[in-house]
mmCIF file of C-alpha atoms and ligand atoms in Angstrom:
data_model
loop_
_atom_site.group_PDB
_atom_site.id
_atom_site.type_symbol
_atom_site.label_atom_id
_atom_site.label_comp_id
_atom_site.label_asym_id
_atom_site.label_seq_id
_atom_site.Cartn_x
_atom_site.Cartn_y
_atom_site.Cartn_z
ATOM 1 C CA MET A 1 157.106 194.186 60.703
ATOM 2 C CA ALA A 2 155.847 197.336 63.754
ATOM 3 C CA ARG A 3 156.629 195.951 67.208
ATOM 4 C CA ARG A 4 152.974 195.286 68.935
ATOM 5 C CA VAL A 5 151.923 195.621 72.903
ATOM 6 C CA ALA A 6 148.526 195.484 74.557
ATOM 7 C CA VAL A 7 147.377 196.973 76.949
ATOM 8 C CA SER A 8 145.012 195.972 79.433
ATOM 9 C CA THR A 9 142.288 197.390 82.349
ATOM 10 C CA GLY A 10 142.322 195.217 85.574
ATOM 11 C CA GLY A 11 140.785 195.308 88.894
ATOM 12 C CA GLY A 12 137.326 197.287 89.924
ATOM 13 C CA ASP A 13 137.447 199.634 87.703
ATOM 14 C CA CYS A 14 137.588 203.629 88.623
ATOM 15 C CA PRO A 15 138.028 207.822 86.617
ATOM 16 C CA GLY A 16 141.429 207.495 84.553
ATOM 17 C CA LEU A 17 141.799 204.329 82.979
ATOM 18 C CA ASN A 18 140.454 205.732 79.823
ATOM 19 C CA ALA A 19 143.058 208.678 80.273
ATOM 20 C CA VAL A 20 145.983 206.552 81.114
ATOM 21 C CA ILE A 21 144.924 204.215 77.673
ATOM 22 C CA ARG A 22 144.609 207.179 75.621
ATOM 23 C CA ALA A 23 148.828 207.895 76.918
ATOM 24 C CA VAL A 24 149.679 204.849 76.129
ATOM 25 C CA THR A 25 148.270 204.012 72.698
ATOM 26 C CA ILE A 26 148.759 208.256 71.415
ATOM 27 C CA THR A 27 152.597 208.314 73.389
ATOM 28 C CA MET A 28 153.102 204.723 71.667
ATOM 29 C CA ILE A 29 152.010 205.718 68.000
ATOM 30 C CA ARG A 30 153.455 208.769 67.828
ATOM 31 C CA GLU A 31 157.037 208.442 69.722
ATOM 32 C CA TYR A 32 157.630 204.810 68.651
ATOM 33 C CA GLY A 33 155.466 203.650 66.020
ATOM 34 C CA ILE A 34 154.545 200.511 67.415
ATOM 35 C CA GLU A 35 151.428 199.180 67.740
ATOM 36 C CA VAL A 36 148.486 198.610 69.736
ATOM 37 C CA PHE A 37 145.657 196.740 70.879
ATOM 38 C CA GLY A 38 143.169 196.867 74.221
ATOM 39 C CA ILE A 39 142.832 193.178 75.735
ATOM 40 C CA GLU A 40 138.928 193.050 76.304
ATOM 41 C CA THR A 41 137.485 193.158 80.066
ATOM 42 C CA GLY A 42 140.686 191.931 82.199
ATOM 43 C CA PHE A 43 142.547 188.956 81.137
ATOM 44 C CA ASP A 44 139.671 188.093 80.600
ATOM 45 C CA GLY A 45 139.916 188.910 76.589
ATOM 46 C CA LEU A 46 142.671 186.346 76.295
ATOM 47 C CA LEU A 47 140.487 183.013 77.453
ATOM 48 C CA GLY A 48 137.603 183.272 75.890
ATOM 49 C CA ARG A 49 136.559 180.697 73.767
ATOM 50 C CA GLY A 50 136.377 182.284 70.309
ATOM 51 C CA GLY A 51 140.053 183.687 70.533
ATOM 52 C CA ALA A 52 141.150 186.145 71.493
ATOM 53 C CA ARG A 53 138.654 190.010 72.677
ATOM 54 C CA VAL A 54 141.332 192.078 71.065
ATOM 55 C CA ARG A 55 141.275 195.318 68.976
ATOM 56 C CA PRO A 56 143.782 197.779 67.704
ATOM 57 C CA LEU A 57 143.553 200.605 69.677
ATOM 58 C CA THR A 58 144.368 203.655 67.082
ATOM 59 C CA GLU A 59 144.782 207.601 67.583
ATOM 60 C CA ASP A 60 141.043 207.696 66.609
ATOM 61 C CA THR A 61 139.702 204.993 69.218
ATOM 62 C CA VAL A 62 141.130 207.018 71.999
ATOM 63 C CA ARG A 63 140.291 211.063 70.694
ATOM 64 C CA GLY A 64 137.374 212.345 73.671
ATOM 65 C CA ILE A 65 137.465 209.453 75.862
ATOM 66 C CA LEU A 66 139.937 210.978 78.346
ATOM 67 C CA PRO A 67 136.991 212.946 81.131
ATOM 68 C CA GLU A 68 135.177 209.672 80.366
ATOM 69 C CA GLY A 69 134.368 207.624 83.475
ATOM 70 C CA GLY A 70 134.941 204.118 83.824
ATOM 71 C CA THR A 71 137.294 201.453 80.650
ATOM 72 C CA ILE A 72 136.563 201.565 76.914
ATOM 73 C CA LEU A 73 138.654 198.487 77.510
ATOM 74 C CA GLY A 74 135.865 196.607 80.199
ATOM 75 C CA THR A 75 137.048 194.869 83.438
ATOM 76 C CA SER A 76 136.841 192.153 85.594
ATOM 77 C CA ASN A 77 137.584 191.705 89.766
ATOM 78 C CA ARG A 78 136.405 188.402 89.455
ATOM 79 C CA GLY A 79 139.575 185.846 89.870
ATOM 80 C CA THR A 80 143.084 185.752 88.299
ATOM 81 C CA PRO A 81 144.314 183.526 85.273
ATOM 82 C CA PHE A 82 146.386 181.327 87.552
ATOM 83 C CA ALA A 83 142.971 180.096 89.525
ATOM 84 C CA MET A 84 139.741 180.462 86.714
ATOM 85 C CA PRO A 85 136.280 178.977 88.271
ATOM 86 C CA ARG A 86 136.019 175.105 86.284
ATOM 87 C CA GLU A 87 132.730 174.198 84.998
ATOM 88 C CA GLY A 88 131.126 171.399 87.107
ATOM 89 C CA GLY A 89 133.374 173.583 90.201
ATOM 90 C CA GLY A 90 136.203 174.500 91.605
ATOM 91 C CA THR A 91 139.439 176.249 89.388
ATOM 92 C CA VAL A 92 141.862 176.087 86.367
ATOM 93 C CA ASP A 93 144.689 177.442 85.907
ATOM 94 C CA ARG A 94 144.698 178.604 82.557
ATOM 95 C CA SER A 95 147.332 181.309 82.454
ATOM 96 C CA ALA A 96 149.403 179.219 79.763
ATOM 97 C CA GLU A 97 146.961 180.453 77.221
ATOM 98 C CA ILE A 98 147.510 184.499 78.107
ATOM 99 C CA ILE A 99 150.866 182.936 77.379
ATOM 100 C CA ASP A 100 149.663 181.818 74.022
ATOM 101 C CA ARG A 101 147.172 183.662 73.435
ATOM 102 C CA LEU A 102 149.803 186.925 73.234
ATOM 103 C CA GLN A 103 152.772 184.637 71.203
ATOM 104 C CA GLU A 104 150.519 184.268 68.455
ATOM 105 C CA LEU A 105 149.342 188.728 68.563
ATOM 106 C CA GLU A 106 153.127 188.587 68.830
ATOM 107 C CA ILE A 107 152.425 190.547 71.756
ATOM 108 C CA GLU A 108 155.738 191.766 72.923
ATOM 109 C CA THR A 109 154.481 193.503 76.210
ATOM 110 C CA VAL A 110 151.036 194.010 78.339
ATOM 111 C CA VAL A 111 150.521 197.125 79.230
ATOM 112 C CA THR A 112 148.536 196.068 82.901
ATOM 113 C CA ILE A 113 146.465 198.912 84.930
ATOM 114 C CA GLY A 114 145.637 197.750 87.592
ATOM 115 C CA GLY A 115 145.416 197.803 91.693
ATOM 116 C CA ASP A 116 147.708 194.497 93.704
ATOM 117 C CA GLY A 117 144.927 191.670 92.849
ATOM 118 C CA SER A 118 146.304 192.799 88.852
ATOM 119 C CA MET A 119 149.817 193.172 89.893
ATOM 120 C CA LYS A 120 150.077 190.022 91.528
ATOM 121 C CA ILE A 121 148.545 189.097 88.757
ATOM 122 C CA ALA A 122 151.631 190.640 86.916
ATOM 123 C CA ALA A 123 154.005 188.741 89.448
ATOM 124 C CA GLN A 124 152.771 185.519 88.235
ATOM 125 C CA LEU A 125 153.073 186.186 84.429
ATOM 126 C CA LEU A 126 156.567 187.788 84.722
ATOM 127 C CA GLY A 127 157.756 184.754 86.543
ATOM 128 C CA LEU A 128 156.442 183.038 83.109
ATOM 129 C CA GLY A 129 158.348 184.586 80.910
ATOM 130 C CA VAL A 130 155.300 187.106 79.715
ATOM 131 C CA ASN A 131 156.476 191.026 79.975
ATOM 132 C CA LEU A 132 154.389 192.772 81.669
ATOM 133 C CA ILE A 133 154.858 196.990 83.281
ATOM 134 C CA GLY A 134 152.097 198.026 85.348
ATOM 135 C CA VAL A 135 150.318 201.646 86.178
ATOM 136 C CA PRO A 136 149.129 201.933 89.698
ATOM 137 C CA LYS A 137 144.837 202.672 90.667
ATOM 138 C CA THR A 138 142.674 202.186 92.816
ATOM 139 C CA ILE A 139 140.350 204.320 94.565
ATOM 140 C CA ASP A 140 141.963 202.920 97.520
ATOM 141 C CA ASN A 141 145.202 203.936 97.714
ATOM 142 C CA ASP A 142 146.921 201.005 98.720
ATOM 143 C CA LEU A 143 149.927 200.162 96.641
ATOM 144 C CA LEU A 144 153.163 200.552 97.702
ATOM 145 C CA VAL A 145 155.742 202.695 96.357
ATOM 146 C CA THR A 146 152.951 204.951 94.613
ATOM 147 C CA ASP A 147 152.019 208.541 96.893
ATOM 148 C CA VAL A 148 148.956 207.777 94.985
ATOM 149 C CA THR A 149 147.145 206.054 92.614
ATOM 150 C CA PHE A 150 144.848 207.703 90.001
ATOM 151 C CA GLY A 151 141.494 207.472 91.071
ATOM 152 C CA PHE A 152 141.393 207.987 94.572
ATOM 153 C CA ASP A 153 141.443 211.581 94.201
ATOM 154 C CA SER A 154 138.441 211.327 92.449
ATOM 155 C CA ALA A 155 136.698 209.436 95.230
ATOM 156 C CA LEU A 156 137.815 211.542 97.494
ATOM 157 C CA GLN A 157 135.956 214.258 95.715
ATOM 158 C CA VAL A 158 132.539 212.212 95.854
ATOM 159 C CA ALA A 159 133.117 211.618 99.271
ATOM 160 C CA THR A 160 134.011 214.362 100.980
ATOM 161 C CA GLU A 161 130.994 216.642 98.544
ATOM 162 C CA ALA A 162 129.162 213.893 100.405
ATOM 163 C CA ILE A 163 129.891 215.144 103.886
ATOM 164 C CA ASP A 164 129.274 218.564 102.739
ATOM 165 C CA ARG A 165 125.782 218.001 101.191
ATOM 166 C CA LEU A 166 125.026 215.733 104.922
ATOM 167 C CA HIS A 167 126.047 218.913 107.170
ATOM 168 C CA SER A 168 123.549 221.152 106.504
ATOM 169 C CA THR A 169 120.577 218.468 106.821
ATOM 170 C CA ALA A 170 121.798 217.201 110.138
ATOM 171 C CA ASP A 171 122.531 220.514 111.850
ATOM 172 C CA SER A 172 118.602 221.093 110.979
ATOM 173 C CA HIS A 173 117.353 217.708 112.144
ATOM 174 C CA HIS A 174 120.480 217.186 115.789
ATOM 175 C CA ARG A 175 121.152 214.742 113.832
ATOM 176 C CA VAL A 176 123.943 212.772 114.009
ATOM 177 C CA MET A 177 124.664 211.028 109.970
ATOM 178 C CA ILE A 178 127.076 208.429 109.589
ATOM 179 C CA VAL A 179 128.664 208.344 106.315
ATOM 180 C CA GLU A 180 129.690 204.674 104.740
ATOM 181 C CA VAL A 181 133.158 204.743 102.336
ATOM 182 C CA MET A 182 134.452 202.452 100.576
ATOM 183 C CA GLY A 183 138.522 201.056 101.927
ATOM 184 C CA ARG A 184 138.301 197.409 102.110
ATOM 185 C CA ASP A 185 142.098 196.831 103.914
ATOM 186 C CA ALA A 186 142.605 200.580 103.935
ATOM 187 C CA GLY A 187 141.311 203.803 105.430
ATOM 188 C CA TRP A 188 142.845 206.351 103.056
ATOM 189 C CA ILE A 189 139.490 207.584 101.971
ATOM 190 C CA ALA A 190 137.280 207.886 105.023
ATOM 191 C CA LEU A 191 139.892 209.691 106.602
ATOM 192 C CA HIS A 192 141.135 211.747 103.898
ATOM 193 C CA ALA A 193 137.199 213.259 103.159
ATOM 194 C CA GLY A 194 136.362 212.731 107.142
ATOM 195 C CA ILE A 195 139.305 215.772 107.407
ATOM 196 C CA ALA A 196 138.763 217.318 104.137
ATOM 197 C CA GLY A 197 134.692 217.309 104.850
ATOM 198 C CA GLY A 198 135.406 218.130 109.004
ATOM 199 C CA ALA A 199 134.129 215.142 110.092
ATOM 200 C CA ASP A 200 133.902 214.153 114.125
ATOM 201 C CA VAL A 201 134.102 210.796 114.288
ATOM 202 C CA ILE A 202 136.090 208.738 111.342
ATOM 203 C CA LEU A 203 136.628 204.244 112.005
ATOM 204 C CA ILE A 204 139.100 203.083 109.631
ATOM 205 C CA PRO A 205 140.387 199.349 109.156
ATOM 206 C CA GLU A 206 143.077 200.051 110.772
ATOM 207 C CA MET A 207 142.310 201.379 113.979
ATOM 208 C CA PRO A 208 139.947 198.676 115.531
ATOM 209 C CA TYR A 209 136.910 200.952 117.358
ATOM 210 C CA ASP A 210 135.519 201.321 120.819
ATOM 211 C CA MET A 211 131.778 202.243 120.672
ATOM 212 C CA GLN A 212 132.096 203.545 124.607
ATOM 213 C CA ALA A 213 134.441 205.537 122.862
ATOM 214 C CA VAL A 214 132.156 206.230 120.349
ATOM 215 C CA VAL A 215 129.242 207.554 121.607
ATOM 216 C CA SER A 216 130.956 209.320 125.271
ATOM 217 C CA SER A 217 133.295 211.550 122.075
ATOM 218 C CA LEU A 218 129.341 211.800 120.499
ATOM 219 C CA VAL A 219 127.118 212.765 123.622
ATOM 220 C CA LYS A 220 130.692 215.181 124.666
ATOM 221 C CA ARG A 221 129.965 217.119 121.658
ATOM 222 C CA ALA A 222 125.840 217.447 122.454
ATOM 223 C CA ARG A 223 126.607 218.535 125.936
ATOM 224 C CA SER A 224 129.294 221.806 124.738
ATOM 225 C CA GLY A 225 126.364 222.661 122.463
ATOM 226 C CA GLN A 226 126.630 221.428 119.158
ATOM 227 C CA LYS A 227 123.530 220.612 117.104
ATOM 228 C CA SER A 228 125.117 217.295 115.183
ATOM 229 C CA SER A 229 127.824 215.365 113.922
ATOM 230 C CA ILE A 230 129.520 213.817 111.549
ATOM 231 C CA VAL A 231 131.066 210.123 111.470
ATOM 232 C CA VAL A 232 133.133 208.763 108.465
ATOM 233 C CA VAL A 233 133.223 204.912 108.546
ATOM 234 C CA ALA A 234 135.408 202.806 106.157
ATOM 235 C CA GLU A 235 133.144 199.631 104.440
ATOM 236 C CA GLY A 236 135.871 197.401 105.957
ATOM 237 C CA ALA A 237 135.991 198.933 109.438
ATOM 238 C CA ILE A 238 135.973 196.836 112.280
ATOM 239 C CA GLU A 239 135.098 197.078 116.475
ATOM 240 C CA ALA A 240 137.537 196.555 119.066
ATOM 241 C CA GLY A 241 137.293 192.109 119.303
ATOM 242 C CA LYS A 242 134.617 191.302 116.173
ATOM 243 C CA GLY A 243 135.201 191.213 112.708
ATOM 244 C CA ALA A 244 134.236 192.881 109.583
ATOM 245 C CA LEU A 245 130.754 192.925 108.553
ATOM 246 C CA TYR A 246 129.487 191.050 104.844
ATOM 247 C CA LEU A 247 126.060 191.771 102.794
ATOM 248 C CA ASP A 248 125.981 187.647 102.794
ATOM 249 C CA ASP A 249 127.359 184.584 104.312
ATOM 250 C CA ARG A 250 129.728 183.530 101.080
ATOM 251 C CA ALA A 251 132.862 181.863 102.031
ATOM 252 C CA SER A 252 135.776 183.633 100.198
ATOM 253 C CA THR A 253 136.718 181.736 97.285
ATOM 254 C CA ASN A 254 139.797 181.853 94.984
ATOM 255 C CA THR A 255 137.788 183.815 92.234
ATOM 256 C CA LEU A 256 135.328 186.081 94.296
ATOM 257 C CA ALA A 257 136.314 188.403 97.930
ATOM 258 C CA LYS A 258 133.696 188.358 99.793
ATOM 259 C CA ARG A 259 131.419 191.406 99.607
ATOM 260 C CA LEU A 260 131.889 193.859 102.569
ATOM 261 C CA GLY A 261 128.739 195.624 104.177
ATOM 262 C CA GLY A 262 126.785 196.686 107.107
ATOM 263 C CA VAL A 263 129.395 198.570 109.224
ATOM 264 C CA GLY A 264 127.989 202.322 108.800
ATOM 265 C CA THR A 265 123.800 200.440 108.814
ATOM 266 C CA LYS A 266 125.513 198.889 113.168
ATOM 267 C CA VAL A 267 127.331 202.133 113.887
ATOM 268 C CA ALA A 268 124.069 203.912 113.214
ATOM 269 C CA GLU A 269 122.029 201.393 114.923
ATOM 270 C CA ASP A 270 124.589 200.902 118.431
ATOM 271 C CA ILE A 271 124.616 205.161 118.611
ATOM 272 C CA ALA A 272 121.043 205.206 118.608
ATOM 273 C CA GLU A 273 121.154 202.555 121.325
ATOM 274 C CA ALA A 274 123.384 203.971 123.044
ATOM 275 C CA CYS A 275 122.242 207.533 123.622
ATOM 276 C CA GLY A 276 119.181 207.946 122.251
ATOM 277 C CA ALA A 277 120.677 209.913 119.009
ATOM 278 C CA ASP A 278 118.698 210.642 116.763
ATOM 279 C CA THR A 279 121.658 208.561 113.605
ATOM 280 C CA ARG A 280 120.876 208.501 110.129
ATOM 281 C CA ALA A 281 123.590 206.216 107.665
ATOM 282 C CA THR A 282 124.477 206.834 104.211
ATOM 283 C CA VAL A 283 126.407 204.541 102.441
ATOM 284 C CA LEU A 284 128.205 206.094 99.391
ATOM 285 C CA GLY A 285 129.102 203.420 97.460
ATOM 286 C CA HIS A 286 129.618 202.674 94.753
ATOM 287 C CA VAL A 287 129.075 206.251 93.167
ATOM 288 C CA GLN A 288 132.757 206.727 94.708
ATOM 289 C CA ARG A 289 134.232 205.185 91.595
ATOM 290 C CA GLY A 290 131.580 206.048 89.005
ATOM 291 C CA GLY A 291 132.058 209.447 86.811
ATOM 292 C CA SER A 292 134.268 211.189 85.388
ATOM 293 C CA PRO A 293 138.290 212.019 86.863
ATOM 294 C CA SER A 294 139.201 214.645 88.465
ATOM 295 C CA PRO A 295 141.908 216.797 86.593
ATOM 296 C CA PHE A 296 144.615 215.207 88.887
ATOM 297 C CA ASP A 297 143.597 212.109 88.289
ATOM 298 C CA ARG A 298 143.394 212.804 84.765
ATOM 299 C CA VAL A 299 147.151 214.467 84.473
ATOM 300 C CA LEU A 300 147.858 212.424 86.637
ATOM 301 C CA GLY A 301 147.071 209.263 84.877
ATOM 302 C CA THR A 302 148.724 211.150 81.752
ATOM 303 C CA ARG A 303 151.970 210.821 82.884
ATOM 304 C CA PHE A 304 151.394 207.267 84.319
ATOM 305 C CA GLY A 305 150.476 206.390 80.613
ATOM 306 C CA CYS A 306 153.475 208.541 78.834
ATOM 307 C CA ALA A 307 155.769 207.244 81.545
ATOM 308 C CA ALA A 308 154.286 203.271 80.905
ATOM 309 C CA ALA A 309 154.939 204.192 76.862
ATOM 310 C CA HIS A 310 158.301 205.041 77.164
ATOM 311 C CA LEU A 311 159.382 202.127 79.952
ATOM 312 C CA VAL A 312 157.837 199.364 76.958
ATOM 313 C CA ALA A 313 159.405 202.053 74.222
ATOM 314 C CA LYS A 314 162.897 200.722 75.680
ATOM 315 C CA GLY A 315 162.460 197.623 76.305
ATOM 316 C CA ALA A 316 162.282 197.887 80.520
ATOM 317 C CA LYS A 317 160.509 194.763 81.980
ATOM 318 C CA GLY A 318 158.495 193.841 85.639
ATOM 319 C CA ARG A 319 157.818 197.443 86.358
ATOM 320 C CA MET A 320 155.515 199.590 87.492
ATOM 321 C CA VAL A 321 155.163 204.157 87.871
ATOM 322 C CA ALA A 322 154.486 205.741 90.329
ATOM 323 C CA LEU A 323 155.203 209.156 91.561
ATOM 324 C CA ARG A 324 156.936 209.478 94.204
ATOM 325 C CA GLY A 325 156.601 213.264 95.695
ATOM 326 C CA ALA A 326 157.232 215.596 92.102
ATOM 327 C CA ASP A 327 157.828 213.275 89.659
ATOM 328 C CA ILE A 328 157.325 210.553 87.857
ATOM 329 C CA VAL A 329 159.928 207.699 88.979
ATOM 330 C CA ASP A 330 159.758 203.243 88.537
ATOM 331 C CA CYS A 331 159.964 200.443 90.190
ATOM 332 C CA ALA A 332 159.910 197.110 90.032
ATOM 333 C CA ILE A 333 155.834 195.103 90.117
ATOM 334 C CA ALA A 334 157.241 193.181 93.194
ATOM 335 C CA ASP A 335 157.632 196.121 95.311
ATOM 336 C CA ALA A 336 154.928 197.569 94.716
ATOM 337 C CA ILE A 337 152.940 194.488 96.479
ATOM 338 C CA ARG A 338 154.363 193.166 99.232
ATOM 339 C CA GLU A 339 152.021 194.335 101.414
ATOM 340 C CA PRO A 340 148.836 196.947 101.050
ATOM 341 C CA LYS A 341 149.476 200.801 102.000
ATOM 342 C CA LEU A 342 147.933 200.898 105.216
ATOM 343 C CA VAL A 343 146.556 204.071 107.543
ATOM 344 C CA ASN A 344 149.558 204.557 109.505
ATOM 345 C CA PRO A 345 146.997 205.256 113.748
ATOM 346 C CA HIS A 346 150.781 206.842 114.752
ATOM 347 C CA GLY A 347 152.047 208.709 111.205
ATOM 348 C CA GLU A 348 151.016 212.741 110.455
ATOM 349 C CA LEU A 349 147.854 212.113 109.784
ATOM 350 C CA VAL A 350 145.950 211.205 112.313
ATOM 351 C CA THR A 351 147.883 213.164 114.918
ATOM 352 C CA ALA A 352 146.790 216.258 112.736
ATOM 353 C CA ALA A 353 142.474 214.705 113.087
ATOM 354 C CA ARG A 354 143.538 214.285 116.427
ATOM 355 C CA SER A 355 144.041 217.739 117.129
ATOM 356 C CA LEU A 356 141.457 219.511 115.785
ATOM 357 C CA GLY A 357 139.045 217.221 118.003
ATOM 358 C CA VAL A 358 138.098 213.894 115.400
ATOM 359 C CA SER A 359 137.255 211.242 117.886
ATOM 360 C CA PHE A 360 138.985 208.053 116.357
ATOM 361 C CA GLY A 361 136.818 205.316 118.716
ATOM 362 C CA ASP A 362 140.131 204.367 120.335
ATOM 363 C CA SER A 363 140.309 206.509 123.717
HETATM 364 O O1 F6P B 1 139.307 197.705 95.000
HETATM 365 C C1 F6P B 1 138.271 198.546 95.448
HETATM 366 C C2 F6P B 1 136.947 198.785 95.167
HETATM 367 O O2 F6P B 1 136.823 200.224 95.338
HETATM 368 C C3 F6P B 1 137.206 198.522 97.692
HETATM 369 O O3 F6P B 1 137.276 199.537 97.860
HETATM 370 C C4 F6P B 1 135.449 197.362 97.462
HETATM 371 O O4 F6P B 1 134.970 197.389 98.696
HETATM 372 C C5 F6P B 1 134.861 197.016 96.271
HETATM 373 O O5 F6P B 1 136.604 197.182 95.217
HETATM 374 C C6 F6P B 1 134.335 196.545 95.372
HETATM 375 O O6 F6P B 1 134.313 195.698 94.581
HETATM 376 P P1 F6P B 1 132.817 195.139 94.091
HETATM 377 O O7 F6P B 1 132.631 196.132 92.060
HETATM 378 O O8 F6P B 1 133.370 193.827 93.157
HETATM 379 O O9 F6P B 1 132.105 195.599 94.507
#
């Protein structure tokens, strides 16, 4: 019987997932004659009451998906099989069902395409004897080892284009425009888009801001004759001495993360109140995650998918593919999730931005 492998996409979606699914499928089939199955909706697809929601992936089923956003398999970022919501409240560990289903389907390895949450689940399943190979995705770019995750470049293009567009309307109305971008714990999108879009202030979770410092940099710009200013703020940015802002009071649970939101509007209100500037806030939200992947993400996703297929074929276990410099390498999944990859406040990127006069609201 042919060897069988399954592919799963987990966590928040991002552009480039389909490029990986396509590359894994075609490489497995063409180069190794391995059968490929797609698990629907992350690991949830192995937990359905009516049996596994798994379908064969063939060269035909992945034809034409390279430029498509999202994932043809569906995904879920609502928790982990180790703590699934239980009817009537609380959670239950359903990992044993995943192991049973994979055995029933005679799947030897799962290629799990995901971010830190999915890689943590993978590390736990590895401990229970499930064979997995990881492919790092997330627009947040916050996984260790890999220089970059696919999805980040596409999100960056959306955020940069938004900033470019705001410059002209900000100038026309002599306004301070605030752009809130994604980035829960890591400010990579805000930092890169802020630099690429020529922002004047960049606020990121790694560098708590002081509103007085933000305002004095904006006032200085206005006094020097600048008609407008652009402030880029990551959704997880925090004011010094305070906490992150959330959309509601719902507490985090084992299965659901609290939803961030509101910092862009708060920054706009605080600036207006402190110096009388005419401010407007734009929240980019999920447009950063949707739509067609950039050429860079299509190529990276394809390279990751091919590399993952080669690892599976040679019987590797618990490895994650990664980009290091110009090369695709692999590392232990555990090494990628030791801690989140955060912006270094003293690193070269922040220093370069400062050289151009960008304020991080810290001085
Ligand atoms: O992890 C990716 C991410 O886009 C974060 O930047 C953001 O906080 C979160 O997902 C939003 O998730 P959801 O799709 O559940 O709103």
